[in-house]
Coordinates of N, CA and C in Angstrom, one line a residue:
X211 N -2.2 -26.9 -14.7 CA -2.3 -26.7 -13.1 C -3.1 -26.6 -12.6
X212 N -3.2 -26.9 -11.4 CA -4.2 -26.8 -10.2 C -3.8 -25.8 -10.0
X213 N -5.1 -24.4 -9.9 CA -4.4 -23.4 -9.2 C -4.9 -23.6 -7.6
X214 N -4.1 -22.7 -6.5 CA -4.4 -22.5 -5.3 C -5.9 -21.6 -5.0
X215 N -6.2 -22.1 -4.1 CA -7.6 -21.7 -4.1 C -7.9 -21.7 -2.1
X216 N -9.0 -20.8 -1.4 CA -8.7 -20.7 -0.5 C -10.2 -21.2 -0.4
X217 N -10.4 -21.9 1.2 CA -11.4 -22.6 1.9 C -12.5 -22.6 1.1
X218 N -12.7 -21.1 0.5 CA -14.1 -20.4 0.2 C -14.1 -20.8 -1.5
X219 N -13.0 -21.2 -1.9 CA -12.8 -21.6 -3.4 C -12.5 -20.2 -4.4
X220 N -12.0 -19.4 -3.7 CA -11.7 -18.0 -4.1 C -9.9 -18.1 -4.4
X221 N -9.6 -17.7 -5.6 CA -8.5 -18.2 -5.9 C -7.6 -17.7 -5.0
X222 N -6.1 -17.8 -4.9 CA -5.1 -17.0 -4.0 C -4.1 -17.4 -5.1
X223 N -3.0 -16.7 -5.0 CA -1.6 -16.6 -5.8 C -1.0 -17.3 -4.7
X224 N -0.4 -18.5 -4.8 CA 0.9 -18.8 -4.0 C 1.8 -18.5 -4.6
X225 N 2.2 -18.2 -5.3 CA 3.7 -18.2 -6.4 C 4.1 -17.0 -5.3
X226 N 5.4 -17.3 -5.5 CA 6.7 -16.2 -4.6 C 6.4 -15.1 -5.2
X227 N 7.0 -13.8 -4.4 CA 7.2 -13.1 -5.0 C 8.1 -12.3 -4.3
X228 N 8.2 -11.4 -5.0 CA 9.8 -10.1 -5.2 C 9.4 -9.4 -4.0
X229 N 10.1 -8.2 -3.2 CA 9.9 -7.2 -2.3 C 9.1 -6.1 -3.2
X230 N 8.4 -6.1 -4.2 CA 7.6 -5.1 -5.0 C 6.5 -6.0 -5.1
X231 N 6.3 -7.1 -4.9 CA 5.3 -7.8 -5.9 C 5.2 -8.6 -6.9
X232 N 6.3 -8.4 -7.4 CA 6.2 -8.7 -8.7 C 6.6 -10.6 -8.1
X233 N 5.9 -10.9 -9.0 CA 6.0 -12.9 -9.2 C 7.2 -13.2 -10.1
X234 N 7.5 -13.7 -9.0 CA 9.1 -14.7 -9.0 C 8.6 -16.2 -10.1
X235 N 9.9 -16.8 -10.6 CA 10.0 -18.0 -11.1 C 9.6 -19.0 -9.8
X236 N 8.8 -19.7 -10.4 CA 8.2 -20.7 -9.2 C 9.1 -21.8 -9.0
X237 N 10.6 -22.1 -9.6 CA 11.5 -22.8 -9.2 C 12.5 -21.7 -8.5
X238 N 12.0 -20.2 -8.0 CA 13.1 -19.5 -7.1 C 13.9 -19.9 -6.2
X239 N 14.9 -20.1 -5.8 CA 15.8 -19.9 -4.3 C 14.6 -19.9 -3.3
X240 N 15.1 -20.8 -2.5 CA 14.5 -20.8 -1.5 C 14.8 -19.3 -0.7
X241 N 14.1 -18.6 0.0 CA 14.8 -17.3 0.8 C 14.6 -15.8 -0.4
X242 N 14.5 -16.5 -1.7 CA 14.7 -14.7 -2.5 C 13.5 -14.5 -2.7
X243 N 12.2 -14.9 -2.1 CA 10.8 -14.4 -2.0 C 10.9 -13.1 -0.9
X244 N 9.7 -12.2 -0.8 CA 10.0 -11.3 0.4 C 8.6 -12.4 1.1
X245 N 8.8 -11.8 2.5 CA 7.8 -12.8 3.5 C 6.3 -12.0 2.6
X246 N 5.4 -13.4 2.6 CA 4.1 -12.8 1.9 C 2.8 -12.3 2.9
X247 N 2.2 -11.4 2.8 CA 1.0 -11.0 3.2 C 0.1 -12.4 3.4
X248 N -0.5 -12.6 4.3 CA -1.6 -14.1 3.9 C -2.4 -13.3 3.0
X249 N -3.4 -14.4 2.2 CA -4.7 -14.2 1.3 C -5.8 -13.7 2.6
X250 N -5.9 -14.1 3.7 CA -6.7 -14.3 4.7 C -6.6 -13.9 5.5
X251 N -5.8 -12.2 5.6 CA -5.2 -11.3 6.5 C -6.2 -11.1 7.1
X252 N -6.7 -10.9 8.4 CA -7.9 -10.0 8.9 C -7.4 -8.9 9.6
X253 N -7.2 -7.6 9.5 CA -6.7 -6.8 10.5 C -7.3 -5.2 10.5
X254 N -7.3 -4.6 11.5 CA -8.0 -3.2 11.6 C -7.4 -2.8 12.2
X255 N -7.9 -1.2 12.0 CA -7.2 -0.2 12.5 C -5.8 0.0 13.7
X256 N -5.8 0.2 14.5 CA -4.2 0.5 15.0 C -2.7 -0.5 14.6
X257 N -3.4 -1.6 14.8 CA -2.8 -3.1 14.3 C -2.6 -2.8 12.8
X258 N -3.6 -2.9 11.8 CA -3.2 -2.6 10.3 C -1.9 -0.9 10.1
X259 N -2.5 -0.2 10.8 CA -1.7 0.9 10.6 C -0.3 0.7 11.4
X260 N -0.2 0.0 12.7 CA 1.3 -0.2 12.6 C 1.8 -1.1 11.7
X261 N 1.4 -2.1 11.4 CA 1.9 -3.0 10.4 C 2.5 -2.3 9.0
X262 N 1.5 -1.5 8.0 CA 1.3 -0.9 6.9 C 2.4 0.1 7.2
X263 N 2.6 0.6 8.6 CA 3.9 1.8 8.5 C 4.9 1.2 8.3
X264 N 5.2 0.1 9.3 CA 6.4 -0.7 9.1 C 6.7 -1.2 7.9
X265 N 6.0 -2.0 7.1 CA 6.3 -2.1 5.9 C 6.6 -0.9 4.9
X266 N 5.8 -0.3 4.7 CA 6.3 1.1 3.8 C 7.7 1.7 3.9
X267 N 8.3 1.7 5.6 CA 9.3 2.1 6.1 C 10.4 1.3 5.8
X268 N 10.0 -0.2 5.1 CA 10.9 -1.1 5.0 C 11.1 -1.3 4.1
X269 N 10.6 0.0 2.6 CA 10.3 0.0 1.5 C 9.8 -1.1 0.9
X270 N 8.3 -1.6 1.2 CA 7.4 -3.1 0.6 C 6.7 -2.1 0.4
X271 N 6.0 -1.4 -0.3 CA 4.6 -1.0 -0.3 C 3.5 -1.5 -1.0
X272 N 4.3 -2.6 -1.7 CA 3.5 -4.1 -2.3 C 2.7 -4.6 -1.3
X273 N 3.4 -4.7 0.0 CA 3.1 -5.8 1.0 C 2.0 -4.8 1.6
X274 N 2.8 -3.6 1.8 CA 1.6 -2.6 2.5 C 0.3 -2.3 2.5
X275 N 0.2 -2.2 1.0 CA -1.5 -2.2 0.1 C -2.3 -3.4 0.5
X276 N -1.6 -4.4 1.1 CA -1.8 -5.9 1.1 C -3.0 -5.4 2.4
X277 N -1.7 -5.1 3.5 CA -2.2 -5.2 4.9 C -3.7 -3.8 4.7
X278 N -3.5 -2.7 4.0 CA -4.5 -1.9 3.7 C -5.7 -2.0 3.4
X279 N -5.4 -2.8 2.0 CA -6.7 -3.3 1.6 C -7.7 -4.5 2.5
X280 N -6.7 -4.7 3.2 CA -7.3 -6.0 4.6 C -8.5 -5.2 5.4
X281 N -7.6 -3.9 6.0 CA -8.3 -3.1 6.6 C -9.8 -2.3 6.0
X282 N -9.9 -2.3 4.9 CA -11.0 -1.5 4.6 C -11.6 -3.1 4.0
X283 N -11.2 -4.3 3.9 CA -12.3 -5.0 3.9 C -12.9 -5.2 5.0
X284 N -12.2 -5.2 5.9 CA -12.8 -5.9 7.5 C -13.3 -4.8 8.4
X285 N -13.0 -3.4 7.9 CA -13.0 -2.5 9.0 C -14.2 -1.9 8.7
X286 N -14.7 -1.0 10.2 CA -15.9 -0.3 9.8 C -16.3 0.4 8.0
X287 N -17.6 0.5 7.8 CA -17.9 1.4 6.5 C -17.1 2.6 6.2
X288 N -17.4 3.2 7.7 CA -17.2 4.2 7.8 C -15.6 4.7 7.7
X289 N -14.7 4.2 7.5 CA -13.3 3.7 7.5 C -12.7 3.8 6.4
X290 N -13.8 2.9 5.4 CA -13.4 2.3 4.1 C -13.0 3.5 3.0
X291 N -12.8 4.6 2.6 CA -12.3 5.7 2.4 C -10.8 6.0 2.8
X292 N -10.7 5.9 3.8 CA -9.0 6.4 4.4 C -8.6 4.9 4.6
X293 N -9.0 3.9 4.3 CA -7.9 2.6 4.4 C -7.7 2.1 2.5
X294 N -8.8 2.7 1.8 CA -8.7 2.5 0.3 C -7.4 3.4 -0.2
X295 N -7.9 4.8 0.0 CA -6.9 5.7 -0.4 C -5.0 5.4 0.3
X296 N -5.3 5.2 1.2 CA -3.7 4.8 1.5 C -3.6 3.5 0.9
X297 N -4.0 2.7 0.6 CA -3.6 1.7 -0.6 C -3.4 1.7 -1.7
X298 N -4.2 2.8 -2.0 CA -3.8 3.4 -3.3 C -2.7 4.4 -3.2
X299 N -2.4 4.7 -2.5 CA -0.7 5.8 -2.2 C 0.0 4.6 -2.2
X300 N -0.2 3.3 -1.5 CA 1.0 2.4 -1.6 C 1.4 1.9 -2.7
X301 N 0.0 1.6 -3.5 CA 0.0 1.2 -4.8 C 1.1 2.0 -5.9
X302 N 0.5 3.4 -5.4 CA 1.3 4.4 -6.2 C 2.9 4.4 -5.7
X303 N 3.0 4.2 -4.9 CA 4.4 3.8 -4.2 C 5.5 2.6 -5.0
X304 N 4.6 1.3 -5.3 CA 4.8 0.0 -5.8 C 5.5 0.6 -7.2
X305 N 4.5 1.7 -7.7 CA 4.7 1.8 -9.5 C 5.5 2.6 -9.4
X306 N 6.2 3.6 -8.3 CA 7.3 4.6 -8.4 C 8.1 3.7 -8.4
X307 N 8.6 2.7 -7.3 CA 9.8 2.0 -7.5 C 10.0 1.0 -8.2
X308 N 8.6 1.0 -9.3 CA 8.9 -0.4 -10.7 C 9.2 0.3 -11.7
X309 N 9.2 1.5 -11.5 CA 9.7 2.8 -12.8 C 8.6 3.2 -13.4
X310 N 7.6 3.1 -13.0 CA 6.3 3.6 -13.8 C 5.6 4.7 -12.9
X311 N 6.4 5.7 -14.2 CA 6.1 7.0 -13.3 C 4.6 7.5 -13.6
X312 N 3.9 7.3 -14.8 CA 2.5 7.5 -14.7 C 1.8 7.0 -13.8
X313 N 1.9 5.2 -13.6 CA 1.0 5.5 -12.8 C 1.1 5.3 -11.3
X314 N 2.2 5.5 -11.3 CA 2.8 6.4 -9.6 C 2.2 8.1 -9.2
X315 N 2.0 8.4 -10.4 CA 1.2 9.7 -10.5 C 0.2 9.6 -10.1
X316 N -0.6 8.5 -11.1 CA -2.2 8.7 -11.1 C -2.3 8.1 -9.8
X317 N -1.8 6.4 -9.3 CA -2.4 6.5 -7.9 C -2.3 7.5 -6.8
X318 N -1.2 8.0 -6.2 CA -0.5 8.8 -5.8 C -2.0 10.1 -5.4
X319 N -2.6 10.8 -6.6 CA -3.2 11.5 -6.6 C -4.4 10.9 -6.3
X320 N -4.8 9.8 -6.9 CA -6.2 9.4 -6.5 C -6.2 9.0 -5.2
X321 N -5.4 8.1 -4.8 CA -5.3 8.2 -3.0 C -5.5 9.4 -2.1
X322 N -5.0 10.2 -2.5 CA -4.9 11.6 -1.8 C -6.3 12.2 -2.1
X323 N -7.0 12.2 -3.2 CA -8.5 12.6 -3.2 C -9.6 11.7 -2.2
X324 N -9.0 10.5 -2.8 CA -10.4 9.6 -1.6 C -10.3 9.9 -0.3
X325 N -8.9 10.1 0.2 CA -8.8 10.2 1.1 C -9.4 11.9 2.0
X326 N -8.8 12.5 1.3 CA -9.7 14.4 1.3 C -11.1 14.4 1.3
X327 N -11.6 13.9 0.3 CA -13.0 13.6 0.4 C -13.8 13.0 1.6
X328 N -13.5 11.9 1.7 CA -14.0 10.9 3.1 C -14.4 11.9 4.3
X329 N -15.3 11.4 4.9 CA -15.9 12.3 6.1 C -15.0 11.5 7.2
X330 N -14.8 12.5 7.6 CA -13.5 12.2 9.2 C -14.2 11.9 9.8
X331 N -13.4 10.2 10.5 CA -13.6 9.6 11.1 C -13.3 9.8 12.7
X332 N -14.0 9.0 13.6 CA -13.2 9.5 14.9 C -11.8 9.2 14.9
X333 N -10.6 10.0 15.2 CA -9.6 9.9 15.2 C -9.2 11.5 14.3
X334 N -10.3 11.9 13.9 CA -9.8 13.3 13.0 C -8.6 13.2 12.2
X335 N -7.5 14.0 12.2 CA -6.6 13.9 11.6 C -5.2 12.5 11.9
X336 N -5.9 12.0 13.1 CA -5.0 11.2 13.2 C -5.2 9.8 13.7
X337 N -6.1 9.1 13.2 CA -6.6 8.2 13.0 C -5.7 7.2 13.3
X338 N -5.8 6.2 14.5 CA -4.9 5.0 14.9 C -3.3 5.4 14.9
X339 N -3.5 6.9 15.0 CA -2.0 7.1 15.5 C -0.9 8.0 13.8
X340 N -2.1 7.5 12.9 CA -1.6 7.9 11.9 C -2.0 9.6 11.3
X341 N -0.6 10.3 11.0 CA -0.9 11.5 11.1 C -1.0 11.8 9.1
X342 N -2.6 12.0 8.9 CA -3.1 12.0 8.0 C -2.5 13.3 6.7
X343 N -2.7 14.6 7.8 CA -2.2 15.3 6.5 C -0.7 15.7 6.1
X344 N 0.0 14.4 7.0 CA 1.8 14.3 6.7 C 1.7 13.6 5.4
X345 N 1.0 12.6 5.4 CA 0.9 11.2 4.4 C 0.3 12.1 3.2
X346 N -0.4 12.9 3.5 CA -0.7 13.4 2.1 C 0.0 14.5 1.7
X347 N 0.6 15.2 2.2 CA 1.8 16.4 2.0 C 2.6 15.4 1.4
X348 N 3.2 14.3 1.9 CA 4.2 13.6 1.2 C 3.6 12.7 -0.6
X349 N 2.6 12.6 0.0 CA 2.1 11.8 -1.8 C 2.1 13.1 -2.3
X350 N 1.4 14.3 -2.4 CA 1.1 15.1 -3.0 C 2.8 15.8 -3.5
X351 N 3.8 15.5 -2.5 CA 4.6 16.1 -3.1 C 5.7 15.5 -4.1
X352 N 5.2 14.3 -3.8 CA 6.0 12.6 -4.6 C 5.4 13.2 -5.7
X353 N 4.0 12.8 -6.0 CA 3.6 13.0 -7.3 C 3.9 14.7 -8.2
X354 N 3.8 15.3 -7.4 CA 4.4 17.0 -8.3 C 6.0 16.5 -9.0
X355 N 6.7 16.2 -7.8 CA 8.3 15.8 -8.5 C 8.8 15.1 -9.8
X356 N 7.6 14.1 -9.4 CA 7.8 12.7 -10.5 C 7.1 13.3 -11.8
X357 N 6.4 13.9 -11.5 CA 5.5 14.9 -13.0 C 6.6 16.0 -13.4
X358 N 6.9 16.9 -12.8 CA 8.2 17.8 -13.5 C 8.9 17.2 -13.8
X359 N 10.1 16.2 -12.8 CA 11.1 15.8 -13.1 C 11.5 14.2 -13.8
X360 N 10.1 13.8 -13.8 CA 10.6 11.9 -13.9 C 10.8 11.3 -12.8
X361 N 10.9 10.0 -12.5 CA 11.3 8.8 -11.5 C 13.1 8.8 -11.3
X362 N 13.9 9.4 -12.3 CA 15.2 9.3 -12.1 C 15.7 10.3 -11.3
X363 N 15.6 11.5 -11.1 CA 16.2 11.7 -10.0 C 15.9 12.2 -8.8
X364 N 14.8 11.0 -8.4 CA 14.1 11.1 -7.7 C 15.0 9.7 -6.6
X365 N 15.6 10.1 -5.3 CA 16.2 8.9 -4.7 C 14.9 7.8 -4.0
X366 N 15.4 6.5 -4.2 CA 14.9 5.7 -3.2 C 14.3 5.7 -1.8
X367 N 15.0 6.5 -1.2 CA 14.4 7.4 0.4 C 13.5 7.9 0.1
X368 N 13.3 8.7 -1.1 CA 11.9 9.5 -1.1 C 10.9 8.7 -1.3
X369 N 10.8 7.6 -2.1 CA 9.8 6.7 -2.4 C 9.3 5.8 -0.9
X370 N 9.6 6.5 0.1 CA 9.5 5.3 1.8 C 8.4 6.9 2.2
X371 N 7.3 6.0 2.5 CA 6.3 7.0 3.5 C 5.9 6.6 5.1
X372 N 6.0 7.2 5.5 CA 5.7 7.1 7.2 C 4.3 7.9 7.6
X373 N 3.9 6.2 8.0 CA 1.6 6.7 8.5 C 1.8 7.1 10.0
X374 N 2.6 6.8 10.6 CA 2.5 6.9 12.2 C 3.2 8.6 12.7
X375 N 2.4 9.1 13.2 CA 2.5 10.5 13.7 C 4.4 10.3 15.0
X376 N 4.9 11.3 15.2 CA 5.2 10.9 16.3 C 6.7 10.1 16.1
X377 N 6.7 9.3 15.4 CA 8.0 8.5 15.2 C 9.0 9.0 14.5
X378 N 10.6 8.9 14.7 CA 11.5 9.5 14.0 C 11.7 8.8 12.8

């Protein structure tokens, strides 16, 4: 089988995935896969924050991670730790939704630590309209709850995160 590659020769994964990024059978029913995030997505700043926020609210943290990863790759170097930390938090939420408590706690903690130790860029605590203190508090709270009680008593709504400030 020939692997799908981009024009630069880097491998891509054309296999359909579910809403949590798990690969589906190549012969899966059309429409059973979640809308993919393109491998070559170039997105930064407010546009990345808004799209990742929508995906997180829709319960699609794996796809939000893809957007946040693109923002860290294509954004300014001064923002790299912010975007990487947010991507790690999204992966932590993905692990939680997949039932992996240990992975969830590890990535939630790693992401919040990366964000806390970053240089504060322009925008302070609300770069691109994101409420970073609220994101950190929610990720910390979720990690603590998972550590104390496991994933079973945590409702799916608690595995959803908001990035943007001021939205209901």
